[in-house]
């Protein structure tokens, strides 16, 4: 077993994250959650586990944390529901699974994995996805599990302002358009067998209507993995990421045009910016090279390699080493 190349890269959302509005307490909460996510995924990889299992372990931690817009911390729709989406893909065979518009599955990424491994399908939605997940033994919870007061307050604000908020707002007194963040979570991993995997999970948009679904559960838009190129997870303005086929676009540049991964990610983000969107991408190849790129003021992100040293970042600049719990 050769663990010298293992690597895990994660994100917890990108957006207009402002230093003067991010309190020390809240920054610590994000850092702790990101570090715990890296520790969970790294434990899988260091033990010789698969990249798929590492991605799932890392994302489950973030879904269970209320600070991210996924799982427990998901935002509310216009109708007052939490409607979640997730997808996962592995790079060796390009098998993939996804769920959308679900309301009672505690960990949407587990449901996406079940779709990939236990069904002949790629994407299941709504009640059908929940029935399938229940039959597969995935934990089902009462919808009240996802109710957090801060998210409910955001919905009331968004409805009062007749806006669709682009994500969690650290300062509830801030106008919606001044502090938009995309708290979607994601992970990409490389295991000791040289296989890549990617996963993404989200609660979508505050005040979304009509069963809206963004890029997170769309293979090729929010998530993509191919051992011939890269694994990618995206966060940002979902409609534009779908229109740019962001994750596949990045992978295709690497595989077909032999672009360096950071350049490929930047090219994709530039395309998204040109049609009015923004956000970030995490990218990883089979050599363990990675990129965490964003065209916003910040992106919650982290990385850990074979040396077991975790690195966390929020704003532009280098990531900071942190101790695992």
mmCIF file of N, CA and C in Angstrom, residues 76-181:
data_model
loop_
_atom_site.group_PDB
_atom_site.id
_atom_site.type_symbol
_atom_site.label_atom_id
_atom_site.label_comp_id
_atom_site.label_asym_id
_atom_site.label_seq_id
_atom_site.Cartn_x
_atom_site.Cartn_y
_atom_site.Cartn_z
ATOM 1 N N UNK A 76 -33.631 27.796 3.711
ATOM 2 C CA UNK A 76 -35.048 27.532 3.481
ATOM 3 C C UNK A 76 -35.497 28.021 2.112
ATOM 4 N N UNK A 77 -36.431 27.261 1.531
ATOM 5 C CA UNK A 77 -37.072 27.684 0.286
ATOM 6 C C UNK A 77 -38.172 28.693 0.598
ATOM 7 N N UNK A 78 -38.761 29.268 -0.433
ATOM 8 C CA UNK A 78 -39.840 30.233 -0.269
ATOM 9 C C UNK A 78 -41.005 29.641 0.521
ATOM 10 N N UNK A 79 -41.236 28.346 0.346
ATOM 11 C CA UNK A 79 -42.347 27.676 1.027
ATOM 12 C C UNK A 79 -42.001 27.257 2.451
ATOM 13 N N UNK A 80 -40.773 27.570 2.890
ATOM 14 C CA UNK A 80 -40.375 27.250 4.259
ATOM 15 C C UNK A 80 -39.829 25.851 4.452
ATOM 16 N N UNK A 81 -39.375 25.231 3.372
ATOM 17 C CA UNK A 81 -38.795 23.890 3.445
ATOM 18 C C UNK A 81 -37.284 23.951 3.251
ATOM 19 N N UNK A 82 -36.612 22.921 3.732
ATOM 20 C CA UNK A 82 -35.194 22.720 3.405
ATOM 21 C C UNK A 82 -35.162 21.700 2.276
ATOM 22 N N UNK A 83 -34.653 22.098 1.129
ATOM 23 C CA UNK A 83 -34.607 21.224 -0.043
ATOM 24 C C UNK A 83 -33.146 21.066 -0.459
ATOM 25 N N UNK A 84 -32.629 19.849 -0.348
ATOM 26 C CA UNK A 84 -31.191 19.614 -0.491
ATOM 27 C C UNK A 84 -30.851 18.803 -1.731
ATOM 28 N N UNK A 85 -29.634 19.025 -2.221
ATOM 29 C CA UNK A 85 -29.122 18.343 -3.400
ATOM 30 C C UNK A 85 -27.704 17.858 -3.109
ATOM 31 N N UNK A 86 -27.296 16.773 -3.761
ATOM 32 C CA UNK A 86 -25.923 16.285 -3.611
ATOM 33 C C UNK A 86 -25.569 15.369 -4.766
ATOM 34 N N UNK A 87 -24.269 15.249 -5.029
ATOM 35 C CA UNK A 87 -23.802 14.301 -6.044
ATOM 36 C C UNK A 87 -22.418 13.799 -5.678
ATOM 37 N N UNK A 88 -22.063 12.638 -6.242
ATOM 38 C CA UNK A 88 -20.757 12.038 -5.999
ATOM 39 C C UNK A 88 -20.345 11.268 -7.254
ATOM 40 N N UNK A 89 -19.044 11.226 -7.517
ATOM 41 C CA UNK A 89 -18.551 10.555 -8.717
ATOM 42 C C UNK A 89 -17.160 10.014 -8.459
ATOM 43 N N UNK A 90 -16.875 8.839 -9.027
ATOM 44 C CA UNK A 90 -15.539 8.278 -8.890
ATOM 45 C C UNK A 90 -14.865 8.209 -10.261
ATOM 46 N N UNK A 91 -13.536 8.399 -10.250
ATOM 47 C CA UNK A 91 -12.817 8.645 -11.486
ATOM 48 C C UNK A 91 -12.397 7.431 -12.282
ATOM 49 N N UNK A 92 -12.377 6.244 -11.690
ATOM 50 C CA UNK A 92 -11.901 5.052 -12.401
ATOM 51 C C UNK A 92 -12.881 4.599 -13.475
ATOM 52 N N UNK A 93 -14.159 4.531 -13.128
ATOM 53 C CA UNK A 93 -15.179 4.074 -14.080
ATOM 54 C C UNK A 93 -16.158 5.179 -14.452
ATOM 55 N N UNK A 94 -16.030 6.343 -13.799
ATOM 56 C CA UNK A 94 -16.946 7.475 -13.967
ATOM 57 C C UNK A 94 -18.380 7.112 -13.573
ATOM 58 N N UNK A 95 -18.502 6.200 -12.626
ATOM 59 C CA UNK A 95 -19.809 5.975 -12.005
ATOM 60 C C UNK A 95 -20.169 7.206 -11.191
ATOM 61 N N UNK A 96 -21.470 7.510 -11.126
ATOM 62 C CA UNK A 96 -21.906 8.702 -10.406
ATOM 63 C C UNK A 96 -23.304 8.504 -9.852
ATOM 64 N N UNK A 97 -23.615 9.260 -8.811
ATOM 65 C CA UNK A 97 -24.947 9.236 -8.229
ATOM 66 C C UNK A 97 -25.305 10.606 -7.698
ATOM 67 N N UNK A 98 -26.594 10.931 -7.723
ATOM 68 C CA UNK A 98 -27.020 12.251 -7.266
ATOM 69 C C UNK A 98 -28.470 12.221 -6.798
ATOM 70 N N UNK A 99 -28.789 13.162 -5.906
ATOM 71 C CA UNK A 99 -30.169 13.362 -5.450
ATOM 72 C C UNK A 99 -30.468 14.858 -5.474
ATOM 73 N N UNK A 100 -31.737 15.198 -5.655
ATOM 74 C CA UNK A 100 -32.134 16.609 -5.693
ATOM 75 C C UNK A 100 -33.513 16.783 -5.074
ATOM 76 N N UNK A 101 -33.718 17.939 -4.449
ATOM 77 C CA UNK A 101 -35.021 18.281 -3.891
ATOM 78 C C UNK A 101 -35.464 17.378 -2.762
ATOM 79 N N UNK A 102 -34.522 16.917 -1.951
ATOM 80 C CA UNK A 102 -34.875 16.031 -0.837
ATOM 81 C C UNK A 102 -35.032 16.829 0.456
ATOM 82 N N UNK A 103 -35.859 16.324 1.374
ATOM 83 C CA UNK A 103 -36.187 17.082 2.580
ATOM 84 C C UNK A 103 -35.950 16.338 3.881
ATOM 85 N N UNK A 104 -35.771 15.017 3.845
ATOM 86 C CA UNK A 104 -35.733 14.264 5.102
ATOM 87 C C UNK A 104 -34.525 13.342 5.234
ATOM 88 N N UNK A 105 -33.587 13.405 4.316
ATOM 89 C CA UNK A 105 -32.391 12.557 4.386
ATOM 90 C C UNK A 105 -31.298 13.321 5.115
ATOM 91 N N UNK A 106 -30.865 12.797 6.260
ATOM 92 C CA UNK A 106 -29.919 13.532 7.099
ATOM 93 C C UNK A 106 -28.646 13.898 6.337
ATOM 94 N N UNK A 107 -28.101 12.942 5.608
ATOM 95 C CA UNK A 107 -26.856 13.184 4.865
ATOM 96 C C UNK A 107 -27.082 12.919 3.378
ATOM 97 N N UNK A 108 -27.392 13.954 2.628
ATOM 98 C CA UNK A 108 -27.664 13.787 1.199
ATOM 99 C C UNK A 108 -26.540 13.106 0.433
ATOM 100 N N UNK A 109 -25.286 13.310 0.837
ATOM 101 C CA UNK A 109 -24.172 12.695 0.108
ATOM 102 C C UNK A 109 -24.232 11.170 0.229
ATOM 103 N N UNK A 110 -24.719 10.662 1.352
ATOM 104 C CA UNK A 110 -24.872 9.210 1.502
ATOM 105 C C UNK A 110 -25.944 8.687 0.536
ATOM 106 N N UNK A 111 -26.991 9.458 0.359
ATOM 107 C CA UNK A 111 -28.042 9.061 -0.577
ATOM 108 C C UNK A 111 -27.511 9.063 -2.007
ATOM 109 N N UNK A 112 -26.714 10.073 -2.345
ATOM 110 C CA UNK A 112 -26.117 10.132 -3.683
ATOM 111 C C UNK A 112 -25.226 8.914 -3.926
ATOM 112 N N UNK A 113 -24.472 8.534 -2.905
ATOM 113 C CA UNK A 113 -23.599 7.355 -3.009
ATOM 114 C C UNK A 113 -24.423 6.091 -3.200
ATOM 115 N N UNK A 114 -25.552 6.000 -2.517
ATOM 116 C CA UNK A 114 -26.425 4.832 -2.669
ATOM 117 C C UNK A 114 -26.997 4.764 -4.077
ATOM 118 N N UNK A 115 -27.354 5.904 -4.638
ATOM 119 C CA UNK A 115 -27.837 5.929 -6.024
ATOM 120 C C UNK A 115 -26.750 5.384 -6.957
ATOM 121 N N UNK A 116 -25.511 5.796 -6.718
ATOM 122 C CA UNK A 116 -24.389 5.363 -7.555
ATOM 123 C C UNK A 116 -24.138 3.860 -7.443
ATOM 124 N N UNK A 117 -24.199 3.340 -6.231
ATOM 125 C CA UNK A 117 -23.777 1.952 -5.997
ATOM 126 C C UNK A 117 -24.911 0.942 -5.950
ATOM 127 N N UNK A 118 -26.127 1.404 -5.695
ATOM 128 C CA UNK A 118 -27.232 0.470 -5.475
ATOM 129 C C UNK A 118 -28.356 0.589 -6.499
ATOM 130 N N UNK A 119 -28.201 1.450 -7.486
ATOM 131 C CA UNK A 119 -29.249 1.603 -8.495
ATOM 132 C C UNK A 119 -28.627 1.636 -9.881
ATOM 133 N N UNK A 120 -29.483 1.582 -10.885
ATOM 134 C CA UNK A 120 -29.021 1.679 -12.268
ATOM 135 C C UNK A 120 -29.082 3.113 -12.767
ATOM 136 N N UNK A 121 -29.327 4.050 -11.857
ATOM 137 C CA UNK A 121 -29.560 5.437 -12.254
ATOM 138 C C UNK A 121 -28.436 6.354 -11.780
ATOM 139 N N UNK A 122 -28.496 7.603 -12.210
ATOM 140 C CA UNK A 122 -27.539 8.619 -11.759
ATOM 141 C C UNK A 122 -28.217 9.643 -10.861
ATOM 142 N N UNK A 123 -29.426 10.093 -11.216
ATOM 143 C CA UNK A 123 -30.083 11.170 -10.476
ATOM 144 C C UNK A 123 -31.504 10.785 -10.090
ATOM 145 N N UNK A 124 -31.791 10.859 -8.779
ATOM 146 C CA UNK A 124 -33.146 10.668 -8.266
ATOM 147 C C UNK A 124 -33.571 11.944 -7.557
ATOM 148 N N UNK A 125 -34.866 12.259 -7.623
ATOM 149 C CA UNK A 125 -35.340 13.512 -7.045
ATOM 150 C C UNK A 125 -36.514 13.293 -6.089
ATOM 151 N N UNK A 126 -36.692 14.277 -5.178
ATOM 152 C CA UNK A 126 -37.877 14.372 -4.351
ATOM 153 C C UNK A 126 -38.240 13.122 -3.578
ATOM 154 N N UNK A 127 -39.551 12.835 -3.541
ATOM 155 C CA UNK A 127 -40.054 11.720 -2.744
ATOM 156 C C UNK A 127 -39.478 10.386 -3.196
ATOM 157 N N UNK A 128 -39.268 10.228 -4.487
ATOM 158 C CA UNK A 128 -38.708 8.981 -4.981
ATOM 159 C C UNK A 128 -37.314 8.740 -4.439
ATOM 160 N N UNK A 129 -36.516 9.812 -4.395
ATOM 161 C CA UNK A 129 -35.163 9.701 -3.846
ATOM 162 C C UNK A 129 -35.210 9.352 -2.371
ATOM 163 N N UNK A 130 -36.166 9.922 -1.646
ATOM 164 C CA UNK A 130 -36.278 9.652 -0.218
ATOM 165 C C UNK A 130 -36.735 8.217 0.034
ATOM 166 N N UNK A 131 -37.666 7.734 -0.763
ATOM 167 C CA UNK A 131 -38.117 6.351 -0.627
ATOM 168 C C UNK A 131 -36.966 5.387 -0.897
ATOM 169 N N UNK A 132 -36.223 5.654 -1.959
ATOM 170 C CA UNK A 132 -35.074 4.816 -2.296
ATOM 171 C C UNK A 132 -34.055 4.819 -1.166
ATOM 172 N N UNK A 133 -33.734 6.008 -0.655
ATOM 173 C CA UNK A 133 -32.735 6.110 0.409
ATOM 174 C C UNK A 133 -33.177 5.332 1.649
ATOM 175 N N UNK A 134 -34.450 5.455 1.990
ATOM 176 C CA UNK A 134 -34.979 4.739 3.153
ATOM 177 C C UNK A 134 -34.842 3.235 2.961
ATOM 178 N N UNK A 135 -35.145 2.753 1.759
ATOM 179 C CA UNK A 135 -35.036 1.316 1.464
ATOM 180 C C UNK A 135 -33.590 0.834 1.541
ATOM 181 N N UNK A 136 -32.649 1.750 1.316
ATOM 182 C CA UNK A 136 -31.231 1.394 1.371
ATOM 183 C C UNK A 136 -30.638 1.556 2.770
ATOM 184 N N UNK A 137 -31.475 1.926 3.730
ATOM 185 C CA UNK A 137 -31.011 2.055 5.106
ATOM 186 C C UNK A 137 -30.330 3.371 5.418
ATOM 187 N N UNK A 138 -30.489 4.364 4.529
ATOM 188 C CA UNK A 138 -29.940 5.701 4.782
ATOM 189 C C UNK A 138 -30.780 6.381 5.850
ATOM 190 N N UNK A 139 -30.138 7.098 6.772
ATOM 191 C CA UNK A 139 -30.856 7.695 7.899
ATOM 192 C C UNK A 139 -31.839 8.776 7.436
ATOM 193 N N UNK A 140 -33.086 8.586 7.833
ATOM 194 C CA UNK A 140 -34.154 9.548 7.563
ATOM 195 C C UNK A 140 -34.486 10.273 8.861
ATOM 196 N N UNK A 141 -34.659 11.585 8.783
ATOM 197 C CA UNK A 141 -34.966 12.376 9.977
ATOM 198 C C UNK A 141 -36.215 13.211 9.734
ATOM 199 N N UNK A 142 -36.813 13.673 10.822
ATOM 200 C CA UNK A 142 -37.924 14.603 10.691
ATOM 201 C C UNK A 142 -37.403 15.907 10.103
ATOM 202 N N UNK A 143 -38.218 16.561 9.298
ATOM 203 C CA UNK A 143 -37.788 17.794 8.635
ATOM 204 C C UNK A 143 -37.334 18.857 9.636
ATOM 205 N N UNK A 144 -37.822 18.774 10.865
ATOM 206 C CA UNK A 144 -37.448 19.771 11.875
ATOM 207 C C UNK A 144 -35.964 19.705 12.219
ATOM 208 N N UNK A 145 -35.319 18.574 11.926
ATOM 209 C CA UNK A 145 -33.883 18.429 12.191
ATOM 210 C C UNK A 145 -33.088 19.532 11.491
ATOM 211 N N UNK A 146 -33.539 19.942 10.320
ATOM 212 C CA UNK A 146 -32.793 20.907 9.508
ATOM 213 C C UNK A 146 -33.116 22.361 9.860
ATOM 214 N N UNK A 147 -34.028 22.564 10.800
ATOM 215 C CA UNK A 147 -34.447 23.932 11.138
ATOM 216 C C UNK A 147 -33.418 24.590 12.054
ATOM 217 N N UNK A 148 -32.762 25.628 11.544
ATOM 218 C CA UNK A 148 -31.889 26.451 12.390
ATOM 219 C C UNK A 148 -32.420 27.872 12.356
ATOM 220 N N UNK A 149 -32.366 28.552 13.496
ATOM 221 C CA UNK A 149 -32.983 29.868 13.606
ATOM 222 C C UNK A 149 -32.344 30.890 12.674
ATOM 223 N N UNK A 150 -31.028 30.819 12.526
ATOM 224 C CA UNK A 150 -30.359 31.809 11.668
ATOM 225 C C UNK A 150 -30.814 31.667 10.220
ATOM 226 N N UNK A 151 -30.999 30.434 9.757
ATOM 227 C CA UNK A 151 -31.478 30.231 8.386
ATOM 228 C C UNK A 151 -32.926 30.701 8.233
ATOM 229 N N UNK A 152 -33.737 30.466 9.267
ATOM 230 C CA UNK A 152 -35.130 30.914 9.225
ATOM 231 C C UNK A 152 -35.186 32.440 9.168
ATOM 232 N N UNK A 153 -34.317 33.082 9.936
ATOM 233 C CA UNK A 153 -34.259 34.546 9.912
ATOM 234 C C UNK A 153 -33.867 35.060 8.534
ATOM 235 N N UNK A 154 -32.954 34.334 7.883
ATOM 236 C CA UNK A 154 -32.532 34.727 6.534
ATOM 237 C C UNK A 154 -33.696 34.650 5.550
ATOM 238 N N UNK A 155 -34.535 33.626 5.704
ATOM 239 C CA UNK A 155 -35.692 33.507 4.820
ATOM 240 C C UNK A 155 -36.649 34.673 5.024
ATOM 241 N N UNK A 156 -36.916 35.022 6.302
ATOM 242 C CA UNK A 156 -37.827 36.137 6.565
ATOM 243 C C UNK A 156 -37.292 37.429 5.954
ATOM 244 N N UNK A 157 -35.990 37.638 6.061
ATOM 245 C CA UNK A 157 -35.343 38.822 5.482
ATOM 246 C C UNK A 157 -35.460 38.808 3.961
ATOM 247 N N UNK A 158 -35.188 37.655 3.368
ATOM 248 C CA UNK A 158 -35.234 37.542 1.915
ATOM 249 C C UNK A 158 -36.649 37.784 1.397
ATOM 250 N N UNK A 159 -37.642 37.247 2.109
ATOM 251 C CA UNK A 159 -39.026 37.431 1.675
ATOM 252 C C UNK A 159 -39.444 38.883 1.827
ATOM 253 N N UNK A 160 -38.995 39.532 2.905
ATOM 254 C CA UNK A 160 -39.325 40.944 3.119
ATOM 255 C C UNK A 160 -38.715 41.821 2.024
ATOM 256 N N UNK A 161 -37.534 41.429 1.572
ATOM 257 C CA UNK A 161 -36.836 42.211 0.546
ATOM 258 C C UNK A 161 -37.151 41.707 -0.860
ATOM 259 N N UNK A 162 -37.995 40.667 -0.929
ATOM 260 C CA UNK A 162 -38.361 40.066 -2.208
ATOM 261 C C UNK A 162 -37.119 39.687 -3.007
ATOM 262 N N UNK A 163 -36.206 39.001 -2.341
ATOM 263 C CA UNK A 163 -34.957 38.586 -2.971
ATOM 264 C C UNK A 163 -34.792 37.077 -2.877
ATOM 265 N N UNK A 164 -33.947 36.556 -3.744
ATOM 266 C CA UNK A 164 -33.424 35.206 -3.591
ATOM 267 C C UNK A 164 -31.996 35.366 -3.123
ATOM 268 N N UNK A 165 -31.726 34.964 -1.885
ATOM 269 C CA UNK A 165 -30.378 35.134 -1.335
ATOM 270 C C UNK A 165 -29.453 34.044 -1.852
ATOM 271 N N UNK A 166 -28.257 34.451 -2.192
ATOM 272 C CA UNK A 166 -27.288 33.527 -2.755
ATOM 273 C C UNK A 166 -26.571 32.701 -1.717
ATOM 274 N N UNK A 167 -26.821 32.949 -0.449
ATOM 275 C CA UNK A 167 -26.476 31.958 0.574
ATOM 276 C C UNK A 167 -26.398 32.520 1.965
ATOM 277 N N UNK A 168 -25.707 31.808 2.857
ATOM 278 C CA UNK A 168 -25.769 32.153 4.272
ATOM 279 C C UNK A 168 -25.144 33.510 4.517
ATOM 280 N N UNK A 169 -25.787 34.273 5.371
ATOM 281 C CA UNK A 169 -25.423 35.658 5.623
ATOM 282 C C UNK A 169 -24.910 35.744 7.054
ATOM 283 N N UNK A 170 -23.612 36.041 7.206
ATOM 284 C CA UNK A 170 -23.016 36.046 8.542
ATOM 285 C C UNK A 170 -23.566 37.165 9.409
ATOM 286 N N UNK A 171 -24.046 38.237 8.786
ATOM 287 C CA UNK A 171 -24.576 39.377 9.526
ATOM 288 C C UNK A 171 -26.008 39.608 9.086
ATOM 289 N N UNK A 172 -26.971 39.236 9.936
ATOM 290 C CA UNK A 172 -28.375 39.287 9.527
ATOM 291 C C UNK A 172 -28.859 40.702 9.271
ATOM 292 N N UNK A 173 -28.087 41.718 9.695
ATOM 293 C CA UNK A 173 -28.487 43.095 9.445
ATOM 294 C C UNK A 173 -27.935 43.625 8.126
ATOM 295 N N UNK A 174 -27.147 42.821 7.446
ATOM 296 C CA UNK A 174 -26.528 43.248 6.203
ATOM 297 C C UNK A 174 -27.500 43.083 5.049
ATOM 298 N N UNK A 175 -27.627 44.086 4.172
ATOM 299 C CA UNK A 175 -28.468 43.916 2.992
ATOM 300 C C UNK A 175 -28.043 42.682 2.206
ATOM 301 N N UNK A 176 -29.013 42.022 1.619
ATOM 302 C CA UNK A 176 -28.750 40.738 0.975
ATOM 303 C C UNK A 176 -27.657 40.815 -0.072
ATOM 304 N N UNK A 177 -27.619 41.919 -0.840
ATOM 305 C CA UNK A 177 -26.673 41.991 -1.937
ATOM 306 C C UNK A 177 -25.277 42.384 -1.488
ATOM 307 N N UNK A 178 -25.075 42.619 -0.190
ATOM 308 C CA UNK A 178 -23.767 43.022 0.289
ATOM 309 C C UNK A 178 -22.980 41.885 0.941
ATOM 310 N N UNK A 179 -23.615 40.753 1.125
ATOM 311 C CA UNK A 179 -22.897 39.676 1.801
ATOM 312 C C UNK A 179 -23.367 38.311 1.305
ATOM 313 N N UNK A 180 -23.289 38.111 -0.013
ATOM 314 C CA UNK A 180 -23.734 36.847 -0.582
ATOM 315 C C UNK A 180 -22.633 35.805 -0.510
ATOM 316 N N UNK A 181 -22.934 34.675 0.090
ATOM 317 C CA UNK A 181 -21.965 33.585 0.160
ATOM 318 C C UNK A 181 -22.634 32.288 -0.263
#
